[in-house]
Every structure is written in C-alpha cells, then in structure tokens.
PDB file of C-alpha atoms and ligand atoms in Angstrom:
ATOM      1  CA  MET A  22     -10.657   3.510 -14.678  1.00  0.00           C
ATOM      2  CA  ARG A  23      -8.777   2.779 -11.670  1.00  0.00           C
ATOM      3  CA  HIS A  24      -5.338   0.871 -10.891  1.00  0.00           C
ATOM      4  CA  VAL A  25      -5.944  -2.783  -8.629  1.00  0.00           C
ATOM      5  CA  ILE A  26      -3.710  -2.504  -6.774  1.00  0.00           C
ATOM      6  CA  VAL A  27      -2.646  -5.779  -3.640  1.00  0.00           C
ATOM      7  CA  ALA A  28       0.406  -4.396  -1.562  1.00  0.00           C
ATOM      8  CA  ALA A  29       1.486  -6.955   1.433  1.00  0.00           C
ATOM      9  CA  ASN A  30       2.963  -6.266   4.597  1.00  0.00           C
ATOM     10  CA  TRP A  31       5.016  -8.540   6.148  1.00  0.00           C
ATOM     11  CA  LYS A  32       5.611  -6.535   8.892  1.00  0.00           C
ATOM     12  CA  MET A  33       8.544  -8.220  10.807  1.00  0.00           C
ATOM     13  CA  ASN A  34       8.206 -12.294   9.650  1.00  0.00           C
ATOM     14  CA  THR A  35      10.056 -14.511   7.551  1.00  0.00           C
ATOM     15  CA  THR A  36      14.434 -14.457   7.245  1.00  0.00           C
ATOM     16  CA  PRO A  37      16.366 -13.784   3.911  1.00  0.00           C
ATOM     17  CA  ARG A  38      16.339 -18.151   4.632  1.00  0.00           C
ATOM     18  CA  ASP A  39      12.162 -18.184   3.951  1.00  0.00           C
ATOM     19  CA  ALA A  40      11.268 -14.517   2.054  1.00  0.00           C
ATOM     20  CA  GLY A  41      12.507 -15.845  -0.908  1.00  0.00           C
ATOM     21  CA  GLU A  42      10.587 -18.672  -1.586  1.00  0.00           C
ATOM     22  CA  LEU A  43       7.501 -17.840   0.365  1.00  0.00           C
ATOM     23  CA  ALA A  44       7.229 -14.878  -2.045  1.00  0.00           C
ATOM     24  CA  ARG A  45       7.898 -16.991  -4.931  1.00  0.00           C
ATOM     25  CA  VAL A  46       5.237 -19.039  -3.969  1.00  0.00           C
ATOM     26  CA  ILE A  47       2.729 -16.452  -3.929  1.00  0.00           C
ATOM     27  CA  GLY A  48       3.319 -15.063  -7.054  1.00  0.00           C
ATOM     28  CA  SER A  49       3.385 -18.303  -8.713  1.00  0.00           C
ATOM     29  CA  ARG A  50      -0.484 -18.456  -7.715  1.00  0.00           C
ATOM     30  CA  THR A  51      -1.566 -15.011  -8.221  1.00  0.00           C
ATOM     31  CA  ARG A  52      -1.004 -14.861 -11.259  1.00  0.00           C
ATOM     32  CA  GLU A  53      -4.197 -12.301 -11.662  1.00  0.00           C
ATOM     33  CA  PRO A  54      -3.617  -9.807 -15.534  1.00  0.00           C
ATOM     34  CA  GLY A  55      -4.582  -6.112 -14.347  1.00  0.00           C
ATOM     35  CA  VAL A  56      -3.905  -6.691 -11.007  1.00  0.00           C
ATOM     36  CA  ILE A  57      -0.900  -4.661  -9.854  1.00  0.00           C
ATOM     37  CA  ARG A  58       0.902  -7.030  -6.712  1.00  0.00           C
ATOM     38  CA  VAL A  59       3.258  -5.693  -3.970  1.00  0.00           C
ATOM     39  CA  ILE A  60       5.155  -7.983  -1.761  1.00  0.00           C
ATOM     40  CA  CYS A  61       6.680  -5.991   1.519  1.00  0.00           C
ATOM     41  CA  PRO A  62       9.113  -7.904   3.649  1.00  0.00           C
ATOM     42  CA  PRO A  63      11.287  -6.272   5.933  1.00  0.00           C
ATOM     43  CA  TYR A  64      15.097  -4.698   4.862  1.00  0.00           C
ATOM     44  CA  VAL A  65      16.945  -7.837   5.195  1.00  0.00           C
ATOM     45  CA  CYS A  66      14.694 -10.183   3.524  1.00  0.00           C
ATOM     46  CA  LEU A  67      13.884  -7.618   0.590  1.00  0.00           C
ATOM     47  CA  ALA A  68      17.332  -9.040  -1.746  1.00  0.00           C
ATOM     48  CA  ALA A  69      15.794 -12.803  -1.192  1.00  0.00           C
ATOM     49  CA  VAL A  70      12.381 -11.313  -2.455  1.00  0.00           C
ATOM     50  CA  ARG A  71      13.816  -9.540  -5.340  1.00  0.00           C
ATOM     51  CA  ASP A  72      15.501 -12.785  -6.152  1.00  0.00           C
ATOM     52  CA  ALA A  73      12.573 -15.363  -6.025  1.00  0.00           C
ATOM     53  CA  ILE A  74      10.178 -13.752  -7.676  1.00  0.00           C
ATOM     54  CA  ALA A  75      12.318 -12.603 -11.247  1.00  0.00           C
ATOM     55  CA  GLY A  76      11.743 -15.689 -12.724  1.00  0.00           C
ATOM     56  CA  PRO A  77       8.794 -16.155 -15.431  1.00  0.00           C
ATOM     57  CA  ASP A  78       6.318 -18.355 -12.641  1.00  0.00           C
ATOM     58  CA  VAL A  79       5.471 -15.348 -11.252  1.00  0.00           C
ATOM     59  CA  ALA A  80       4.053 -13.308 -14.288  1.00  0.00           C
ATOM     60  CA  ALA A  81       0.355 -12.304 -14.783  1.00  0.00           C
ATOM     61  CA  SER A  82      -0.765 -13.396 -18.593  1.00  0.00           C
ATOM     62  CA  ASP A  83      -0.110  -9.485 -19.424  1.00  0.00           C
ATOM     63  CA  GLY A  84       2.995  -9.478 -18.448  1.00  0.00           C
ATOM     64  CA  MET A  85       3.223  -8.411 -14.599  1.00  0.00           C
ATOM     65  CA  GLY A  86       5.835  -9.239 -12.624  1.00  0.00           C
ATOM     66  CA  VAL A  87       5.912  -8.550  -8.585  1.00  0.00           C
ATOM     67  CA  ALA A  88       7.049  -5.725  -7.419  1.00  0.00           C
ATOM     68  CA  VAL A  89       8.704  -5.457  -4.402  1.00  0.00           C
ATOM     69  CA  GLY A  90       8.501  -2.872  -1.814  1.00  0.00           C
ATOM     70  CA  ALA A  91      10.376  -1.916   1.921  1.00  0.00           C
ATOM     71  CA  GLN A  92       7.998  -1.143   4.272  1.00  0.00           C
ATOM     72  CA  ASN A  93       9.538   2.075   5.708  1.00  0.00           C
ATOM     73  CA  VAL A  94      12.389   4.918   4.634  1.00  0.00           C
ATOM     74  CA  HIS A  95      14.212   8.080   6.233  1.00  0.00           C
ATOM     75  CA  HIS A  96      13.702  11.065   5.515  1.00  0.00           C
ATOM     76  CA  GLU A  97      17.129  12.383   4.783  1.00  0.00           C
ATOM     77  CA  ALA A  98      19.435  11.122   1.770  1.00  0.00           C
ATOM     78  CA  ALA A  99      22.703  10.253   4.215  1.00  0.00           C
ATOM     79  CA  GLY A 100      23.535  11.096   7.517  1.00  0.00           C
ATOM     80  CA  ALA A 101      24.278   9.928  11.421  1.00  0.00           C
ATOM     81  CA  TYR A 102      20.837   8.009  11.145  1.00  0.00           C
ATOM     82  CA  THR A 103      21.924   5.049  13.097  1.00  0.00           C
ATOM     83  CA  GLY A 104      19.918   1.613  11.481  1.00  0.00           C
ATOM     84  CA  GLU A 105      18.319   3.682   9.376  1.00  0.00           C
ATOM     85  CA  ILE A 106      17.802   3.390   5.473  1.00  0.00           C
ATOM     86  CA  ALA A 107      17.569   6.021   3.277  1.00  0.00           C
ATOM     87  CA  ALA A 108      15.272   6.181  -0.483  1.00  0.00           C
ATOM     88  CA  SER A 109      18.722   6.131  -3.022  1.00  0.00           C
ATOM     89  CA  MET A 110      19.704   2.620  -0.503  1.00  0.00           C
ATOM     90  CA  LEU A 111      16.758   1.183  -2.070  1.00  0.00           C
ATOM     91  CA  ALA A 112      17.481   1.485  -6.079  1.00  0.00           C
ATOM     92  CA  GLY A 113      17.061  -2.452  -7.187  1.00  0.00           C
ATOM     93  CA  LEU A 114      16.477  -3.729  -3.875  1.00  0.00           C
ATOM     94  CA  ALA A 115      12.589  -2.073  -4.116  1.00  0.00           C
ATOM     95  CA  THR A 116      10.621   0.366  -6.415  1.00  0.00           C
ATOM     96  CA  TRP A 117       7.479   0.399  -4.096  1.00  0.00           C
ATOM     97  CA  VAL A 118       7.290   1.493  -0.339  1.00  0.00           C
ATOM     98  CA  ILE A 119       4.738   2.204   2.695  1.00  0.00           C
ATOM     99  CA  VAL A 120       4.698   5.320   4.661  1.00  0.00           C
ATOM    100  CA  GLY A 121       3.241   6.334   7.104  1.00  0.00           C
ATOM    101  CA  HIS A 122       2.218   3.099   8.405  1.00  0.00           C
ATOM    102  CA  SER A 123      -0.194   3.184  11.782  1.00  0.00           C
ATOM    103  CA  GLU A 124       2.046   0.709  13.482  1.00  0.00           C
ATOM    104  CA  ARG A 125       5.206   3.547  13.317  1.00  0.00           C
ATOM    105  CA  ARG A 126       2.962   6.369  13.897  1.00  0.00           C
ATOM    106  CA  ARG A 127       2.326   3.959  17.119  1.00  0.00           C
ATOM    107  CA  ASP A 128       5.912   2.609  17.667  1.00  0.00           C
ATOM    108  CA  ALA A 129       8.623   5.545  16.015  1.00  0.00           C
ATOM    109  CA  GLY A 130       6.064   8.359  16.291  1.00  0.00           C
ATOM    110  CA  GLU A 131       5.944   9.404  13.310  1.00  0.00           C
ATOM    111  CA  ALA A 132       3.639  11.913  13.005  1.00  0.00           C
ATOM    112  CA  ASP A 133       2.862  13.140   9.472  1.00  0.00           C
ATOM    113  CA  GLU A 134       4.832  15.814   8.573  1.00  0.00           C
ATOM    114  CA  LEU A 135       7.469  13.693   9.008  1.00  0.00           C
ATOM    115  CA  ILE A 136       5.437  10.863   7.077  1.00  0.00           C
ATOM    116  CA  GLY A 137       5.318  13.901   4.271  1.00  0.00           C
ATOM    117  CA  ARG A 138       9.331  14.611   4.225  1.00  0.00           C
ATOM    118  CA  LYS A 139       9.751   9.789   3.467  1.00  0.00           C
ATOM    119  CA  LEU A 140       7.345  10.588   0.476  1.00  0.00           C
ATOM    120  CA  ARG A 141       9.092  13.338  -0.792  1.00  0.00           C
ATOM    121  CA  ALA A 142      12.615  11.693  -0.391  1.00  0.00           C
ATOM    122  CA  ALA A 143      10.980   8.095  -1.168  1.00  0.00           C
ATOM    123  CA  ARG A 144       8.693   9.955  -4.745  1.00  0.00           C
ATOM    124  CA  GLY A 145      12.874  11.936  -5.345  1.00  0.00           C
ATOM    125  CA  ALA A 146      14.323   8.522  -5.272  1.00  0.00           C
ATOM    126  CA  GLY A 147      11.863   6.797  -7.362  1.00  0.00           C
ATOM    127  CA  LEU A 148      10.029   4.498  -5.070  1.00  0.00           C
ATOM    128  CA  ARG A 149       6.274   4.476  -5.857  1.00  0.00           C
ATOM    129  CA  SER A 150       4.419   4.754  -2.366  1.00  0.00           C
ATOM    130  CA  ILE A 151       1.581   3.273  -0.444  1.00  0.00           C
ATOM    131  CA  LEU A 152       0.853   6.232   2.428  1.00  0.00           C
ATOM    132  CA  CYS A 153      -1.779   4.856   5.420  1.00  0.00           C
ATOM    133  CA  VAL A 154      -3.614   6.497   6.914  1.00  0.00           C
ATOM    134  CA  GLY A 155      -6.603   6.115   8.985  1.00  0.00           C
ATOM    135  CA  GLU A 156      -8.423   6.903  12.063  1.00  0.00           C
ATOM    136  CA  GLN A 157      -8.841   5.950  16.126  1.00  0.00           C
ATOM    137  CA  LEU A 158     -11.884   3.804  16.771  1.00  0.00           C
ATOM    138  CA  ALA A 159     -12.808   6.560  18.798  1.00  0.00           C
ATOM    139  CA  ASP A 160     -12.587   9.251  15.894  1.00  0.00           C
ATOM    140  CA  ARG A 161     -14.685   7.143  14.001  1.00  0.00           C
ATOM    141  CA  GLU A 162     -16.990   6.899  16.727  1.00  0.00           C
ATOM    142  CA  ALA A 163     -17.586  10.194  17.425  1.00  0.00           C
ATOM    143  CA  GLY A 164     -18.196  10.916  13.290  1.00  0.00           C
ATOM    144  CA  ARG A 165     -14.726  12.382  13.069  1.00  0.00           C
ATOM    145  CA  ALA A 166     -13.213   9.984  10.763  1.00  0.00           C
ATOM    146  CA  GLU A 167     -13.417  11.325   7.820  1.00  0.00           C
ATOM    147  CA  ALA A 168     -11.990  14.709   9.311  1.00  0.00           C
ATOM    148  CA  VAL A 169      -8.944  13.027  11.017  1.00  0.00           C
ATOM    149  CA  VAL A 170      -7.559  11.363   7.608  1.00  0.00           C
ATOM    150  CA  GLY A 171      -8.442  14.241   6.041  1.00  0.00           C
ATOM    151  CA  ALA A 172      -5.715  16.160   8.549  1.00  0.00           C
ATOM    152  CA  GLN A 173      -3.908  13.344   7.544  1.00  0.00           C
ATOM    153  CA  LEU A 174      -3.645  13.839   4.748  1.00  0.00           C
ATOM    154  CA  LEU A 175      -3.281  17.871   4.416  1.00  0.00           C
ATOM    155  CA  GLY A 176      -0.198  16.793   6.141  1.00  0.00           C
ATOM    156  CA  CYS A 177       1.871  14.180   4.912  1.00  0.00           C
ATOM    157  CA  LEU A 178       1.233  15.889   1.718  1.00  0.00           C
ATOM    158  CA  ASP A 179       1.468  19.141   3.111  1.00  0.00           C
ATOM    159  CA  GLY A 180       4.809  21.015   0.754  1.00  0.00           C
ATOM    160  CA  ALA A 181       5.140  18.253  -1.845  1.00  0.00           C
ATOM    161  CA  ASP A 182       4.782  18.635  -5.639  1.00  0.00           C
ATOM    162  CA  LEU A 183       1.447  17.317  -6.251  1.00  0.00           C
ATOM    163  CA  ALA A 184       1.947  17.154  -9.707  1.00  0.00           C
ATOM    164  CA  ASP A 185       5.148  14.744  -8.978  1.00  0.00           C
ATOM    165  CA  PHE A 186       2.179  12.111  -7.388  1.00  0.00           C
ATOM    166  CA  GLY A 187       0.381  11.727 -10.635  1.00  0.00           C
ATOM    167  CA  THR A 188       0.682   8.184 -12.775  1.00  0.00           C
ATOM    168  CA  GLU A 189       3.187   7.849 -15.175  1.00  0.00           C
ATOM    169  CA  GLY A 190       4.563   4.353 -17.181  1.00  0.00           C
ATOM    170  CA  GLY A 191       1.169   2.881 -16.593  1.00  0.00           C
ATOM    171  CA  LEU A 192       1.641   3.008 -12.898  1.00  0.00           C
ATOM    172  CA  PRO A 193       1.094   5.442  -9.880  1.00  0.00           C
ATOM    173  CA  TRP A 194       3.514   6.873  -7.976  1.00  0.00           C
ATOM    174  CA  LEU A 195       0.866   7.167  -5.058  1.00  0.00           C
ATOM    175  CA  ALA A 196      -1.761   5.036  -3.765  1.00  0.00           C
ATOM    176  CA  VAL A 197      -3.617   5.768  -0.269  1.00  0.00           C
ATOM    177  CA  ALA A 198      -4.190   3.335   2.004  1.00  0.00           C
ATOM    178  CA  TYR A 199      -7.051   3.713   4.096  1.00  0.00           C
ATOM    179  CA  GLU A 200      -6.727   1.865   7.392  1.00  0.00           C
ATOM    180  CA  PRO A 201      -8.884   1.930  10.116  1.00  0.00           C
ATOM    181  CA  VAL A 202      -6.647   1.473  13.556  1.00  0.00           C
ATOM    182  CA  TRP A 203      -9.127   0.013  15.541  1.00  0.00           C
ATOM    183  CA  ALA A 204      -9.208  -2.865  11.815  1.00  0.00           C
ATOM    184  CA  ILE A 205      -5.736  -3.941  12.061  1.00  0.00           C
ATOM    185  CA  GLY A 206      -4.551  -7.272  13.199  1.00  0.00           C
ATOM    186  CA  THR A 207      -7.846  -7.457  15.387  1.00  0.00           C
ATOM    187  CA  GLY A 208     -10.090  -9.779  13.198  1.00  0.00           C
ATOM    188  CA  ARG A 209     -12.907  -7.176  13.294  1.00  0.00           C
ATOM    189  CA  THR A 210     -13.052  -5.158   9.996  1.00  0.00           C
ATOM    190  CA  ALA A 211     -14.118  -1.235   8.427  1.00  0.00           C
ATOM    191  CA  ARG A 212     -18.196  -2.219   6.954  1.00  0.00           C
ATOM    192  CA  GLY A 213     -17.247  -1.828   2.790  1.00  0.00           C
ATOM    193  CA  ALA A 214     -19.288   0.743   2.713  1.00  0.00           C
ATOM    194  CA  ASP A 215     -18.097   2.889   5.183  1.00  0.00           C
ATOM    195  CA  ALA A 216     -14.310   2.345   3.591  1.00  0.00           C
ATOM    196  CA  ALA A 217     -15.951   3.250   0.724  1.00  0.00           C
ATOM    197  CA  ALA A 218     -17.009   6.517   1.707  1.00  0.00           C
ATOM    198  CA  MET A 219     -13.865   7.068   3.100  1.00  0.00           C
ATOM    199  CA  ALA A 220     -11.750   6.457  -0.448  1.00  0.00           C
ATOM    200  CA  ASP A 221     -13.989   8.899  -2.192  1.00  0.00           C
ATOM    201  CA  ALA A 222     -13.585  11.337   0.787  1.00  0.00           C
ATOM    202  CA  ILE A 223      -9.529  10.631   0.222  1.00  0.00           C
ATOM    203  CA  ARG A 224      -9.838  11.510  -3.842  1.00  0.00           C
ATOM    204  CA  ARG A 225     -12.486  15.046  -3.085  1.00  0.00           C
ATOM    205  CA  THR A 226      -9.323  15.657  -0.465  1.00  0.00           C
ATOM    206  CA  LEU A 227      -6.568  15.555  -3.101  1.00  0.00           C
ATOM    207  CA  VAL A 228      -8.534  16.852  -6.019  1.00  0.00           C
ATOM    208  CA  ALA A 229      -8.912  19.598  -3.478  1.00  0.00           C
ATOM    209  CA  LEU A 230      -5.400  20.365  -2.590  1.00  0.00           C
ATOM    210  CA  GLY A 231      -5.711  20.998  -6.485  1.00  0.00           C
ATOM    211  CA  MET A 232      -3.503  17.188  -7.319  1.00  0.00           C
ATOM    212  CA  ARG A 233      -4.434  16.901 -11.388  1.00  0.00           C
ATOM    213  CA  GLY A 234      -5.405  13.135 -11.420  1.00  0.00           C
ATOM    214  CA  GLY A 235      -6.853  12.732  -7.976  1.00  0.00           C
ATOM    215  CA  GLU A 236      -9.779  11.079  -9.110  1.00  0.00           C
ATOM    216  CA  ASP A 237      -8.045   8.572 -10.062  1.00  0.00           C
ATOM    217  CA  LEU A 238      -6.075   7.434  -7.524  1.00  0.00           C
ATOM    218  CA  PRO A 239      -5.612   4.596  -6.430  1.00  0.00           C
ATOM    219  CA  VAL A 240      -6.787   3.465  -2.895  1.00  0.00           C
ATOM    220  CA  LEU A 241      -6.651   0.396  -1.425  1.00  0.00           C
ATOM    221  CA  TYR A 242      -8.531  -0.715   2.253  1.00  0.00           C
ATOM    222  CA  GLY A 243      -6.363  -2.340   4.643  1.00  0.00           C
ATOM    223  CA  GLY A 244      -7.606  -3.832   8.369  1.00  0.00           C
ATOM    224  CA  SER A 245      -8.169  -7.713   8.859  1.00  0.00           C
ATOM    225  CA  VAL A 246      -7.930  -8.626   5.239  1.00  0.00           C
ATOM    226  CA  THR A 247      -8.645 -11.711   4.244  1.00  0.00           C
ATOM    227  CA  SER A 248      -9.937 -13.446   0.893  1.00  0.00           C
ATOM    228  CA  GLY A 249     -12.978 -14.023   2.800  1.00  0.00           C
ATOM    229  CA  SER A 250     -13.684 -10.231   3.986  1.00  0.00           C
ATOM    230  CA  ILE A 251     -11.966  -8.753   0.303  1.00  0.00           C
ATOM    231  CA  ASP A 252     -15.492  -9.406  -1.362  1.00  0.00           C
ATOM    232  CA  GLU A 253     -17.101  -6.412   0.778  1.00  0.00           C
ATOM    233  CA  PHE A 254     -14.080  -4.206  -0.634  1.00  0.00           C
ATOM    234  CA  LEU A 255     -14.074  -4.429  -3.450  1.00  0.00           C
ATOM    235  CA  ALA A 256     -17.515  -5.330  -4.222  1.00  0.00           C
ATOM    236  CA  GLU A 257     -17.625  -1.363  -3.719  1.00  0.00           C
ATOM    237  CA  PRO A 258     -16.030   0.176  -6.900  1.00  0.00           C
ATOM    238  CA  SER A 259     -14.349   3.391  -4.810  1.00  0.00           C
ATOM    239  CA  ILE A 260     -12.115   0.815  -3.094  1.00  0.00           C
ATOM    240  CA  ASP A 261      -9.111  -0.450  -5.773  1.00  0.00           C
ATOM    241  CA  GLY A 262      -7.497  -2.403  -3.846  1.00  0.00           C
ATOM    242  CA  ALA A 263      -6.136  -3.684  -0.350  1.00  0.00           C
ATOM    243  CA  LEU A 264      -3.311  -3.839   2.168  1.00  0.00           C
ATOM    244  CA  VAL A 265      -2.688  -7.149   3.617  1.00  0.00           C
ATOM    245  CA  GLY A 266      -1.056  -7.784   6.806  1.00  0.00           C
ATOM    246  CA  GLY A 267      -1.572 -11.210   8.679  1.00  0.00           C
ATOM    247  CA  ALA A 268      -2.994 -12.898   5.961  1.00  0.00           C
ATOM    248  CA  SER A 269       0.460 -12.086   3.083  1.00  0.00           C
ATOM    249  CA  LEU A 270       2.095 -14.835   4.810  1.00  0.00           C
ATOM    250  CA  LYS A 271      -0.138 -17.725   3.461  1.00  0.00           C
ATOM    251  CA  PRO A 272      -0.539 -18.892   0.441  1.00  0.00           C
ATOM    252  CA  ASP A 273      -4.067 -19.449  -0.007  1.00  0.00           C
ATOM    253  CA  GLU A 274      -4.803 -16.281   1.766  1.00  0.00           C
ATOM    254  CA  MET A 275      -3.306 -14.621  -1.166  1.00  0.00           C
ATOM    255  CA  ALA A 276      -4.348 -16.433  -3.771  1.00  0.00           C
ATOM    256  CA  GLY A 277      -8.336 -15.721  -2.727  1.00  0.00           C
ATOM    257  CA  ILE A 278      -7.862 -12.114  -2.514  1.00  0.00           C
ATOM    258  CA  VAL A 279      -5.913 -11.466  -5.608  1.00  0.00           C
ATOM    259  CA  ALA A 280      -8.639 -14.205  -7.435  1.00  0.00           C
ATOM    260  CA  ARG A 281     -11.234 -11.177  -6.325  1.00  0.00           C
ATOM    261  CA  ALA A 282      -9.302  -8.488  -7.021  1.00  0.00           C
ATOM    262  CA  GLY A 283      -8.693 -10.238 -10.770  1.00  0.00           C
ATOM    263  CA  LEU A 284     -11.973 -10.216 -10.699  1.00  0.00           C
ATOM    264  CA  THR A 285     -12.147  -6.041 -10.562  1.00  0.00           C
ATOM    265  CA  ALA A 286      -9.284  -6.562 -12.970  1.00  0.00           C
ATOM    266  CA  ALA A 287     -11.253  -7.668 -15.171  1.00  0.00           C
ATOM    267  CA  ALA A 288     -14.607  -6.226 -15.176  1.00  0.00           C
ATOM    268  CA  ARG A 289     -12.090  -2.682 -15.385  1.00  0.00           C
ATOM    269  CA  GLY A 290     -10.725  -3.159 -18.498  1.00  0.00           C
ATOM    270  CA  ALA A 291      -7.455  -4.294 -18.900  1.00  0.00           C
ATOM    271  CA  PHE A 292      -4.305  -1.149 -18.815  1.00  0.00           C
ATOM    272  CA  ALA A 293      -1.523  -1.471 -20.543  1.00  0.00           C
ATOM    273  CA  LYS A 294       1.369  -3.270 -19.852  1.00  0.00           C
ATOM    274  CA  PRO A 295       3.446  -0.723 -17.052  1.00  0.00           C
ATOM    275  CA  SER A 296       6.538  -0.372 -17.793  1.00  0.00           C
ATOM    276  CA  SER A 297       8.746  -0.757 -14.129  1.00  0.00           C
TER     277      SER A 297
HETATM  278  P1  PGA B 312      -3.698  -6.455   9.352  1.00  0.00           P
HETATM  279  O1  PGA B 312      -2.868  -5.814   8.943  1.00  0.00           O
HETATM  280  O2  PGA B 312      -3.893  -7.463   7.700  1.00  0.00           O
HETATM  281  O3  PGA B 312      -2.998  -7.747   9.625  1.00  0.00           O
HETATM  282  O4  PGA B 312      -4.635  -6.150  10.147  1.00  0.00           O
HETATM  283  C1  PGA B 312      -2.327  -4.593   7.719  1.00  0.00           C
HETATM  284  C2  PGA B 312      -1.324  -3.688   7.783  1.00  0.00           C
HETATM  285  O5  PGA B 312      -1.392  -3.259   8.746  1.00  0.00           O
HETATM  286  O6  PGA B 312      -1.254  -3.086   6.915  1.00  0.00           O
END
C-alpha cells in the first residue's frame, strides 16, 4: 500500500506577504484524509507558510496537517557558497525538499551526480526528498524515455545508502516525481498509461538497485497537472499522486486535485497517522 502525495511547487511565485494566506486557504480546502500534502514555496516564504498552516483549520480528519517543502538545497553542509542554502538551515522551516527539478537541471546546470549529493545532504539533515526525473521530448519520440529516466535514477542514487530512503514514522524518505520535461508548464500532459508504465519502471529500477521496499516507493506524476487532468493519472494504480506547478497557486485547482487524490487514498485504505 503506497502513500498518496500531492506536492505544490510554487516555483518563483508569491512573497512573504501573501504566501501564508495562500497556503492557509489551500490547506483548509484540501483536508482529505490519507493524502500527504506538501507546499513548496520560495525559501523566503517558508516561515510564512509554516506559520500559516500551524493552526487546526488545515488538518485533515486523520490529523495530518500540511507539510512544508523547499524547492532546492545545497549539497554541502556549510561554507563559501554565496546565495546558497544548506539542508541544516531548513530545520524548523521545512520537512521536505524538491531535488533535481528539470528547471534546475536546465537553468543551474545540475547534473545527476550533484543531485545525488543534494539527496544525501537532505537525508542527512532529516529532510524527505521529492526527486524529479524525466525525459526530453526527443527521448520519448525515439523510444528512449525509460532508458533516460533509468540513467537519471542510477546517477542520482549512486553512492546513496538506499536503506536510508525507505519509510519511517509512517512517511517515506523518498518520493520520485516523474516529470517529462516537455509536459512542464506547457499545458501538454503525458498519457496516463505512459506515466504509469514509467512509474512501474522507476520502482523496478530501485528494486534492482537493491532498495528494500522499493516496490512501495511513491511515484508522482508532474507536468501540467490540473483538476481536469489529474484523473487520467490517478486512475492508474501505479501513480501515487502529483507534483503540481502552475495549478498549485490556485486554491480551486488544488481543491480538485487533492479531492481526486483523496479517492485514491480511500481506495487504498488509511495509513497510520505519521509522526512528522
Ligand atoms: P507545471 O509544473 O504543473 O506548471 O507543469 C510542474 C513542475 O514543474 O513541477
């Protein structure tokens, strides 16, 4: 029985003045039991979001609140890295982090080896990671999508102790977001069946790498997810939720997406209440 997760990637949107209220509204309109909700605002809005979702009005009936995530983290613990944020600095601000998003691969030149170091730094600091992988359109058209994503996973997890990335305290330490690059912010989504096949391939790869419990790893779909398109993905038993970008800034959209995720969670049966 795998966890159901809906993560909101706000990207470079919102300010410390408005982020808290947006998070509170989204939290109060997405109180579906069994769904792990994560809001990932810009760094400077983490504290505002953390404070805004601390109240009881965002908790679901299973007691689970909204978690806060960062959108990136540096791979080193401290030092001369101007403008960067170390994992330990996120203590008290975030419990999750997005690692390896394709916009960072594209804009900051992040490669798999570096992403793997971020993953290990995050785990070392007690942060749960959403690791993003996904192919370019040319890869999909050439029939190379699974090979590309498999290579990304190998590159990112090389050197990691996979035993550290299972489930603990009722929550997974790692979720993988399959985000085909050509579907991000384009309004064009993958087909549900293709995303499901990729989710299965991702879990197979992790099991082959020796990850105990790899078959229980949550795999999310990301790329132009909306309340209208989420059903195509969550109708697939292999898909465990979504990483939502543009639509995650809209409370109506998030309400629809998490409501659909709640159906999946209910069908899978309730999890024990996580401890963090
Ligand atoms: P999008 O972004 O939903 O706006 O396509 C998804 C993501 O980048 O995680």
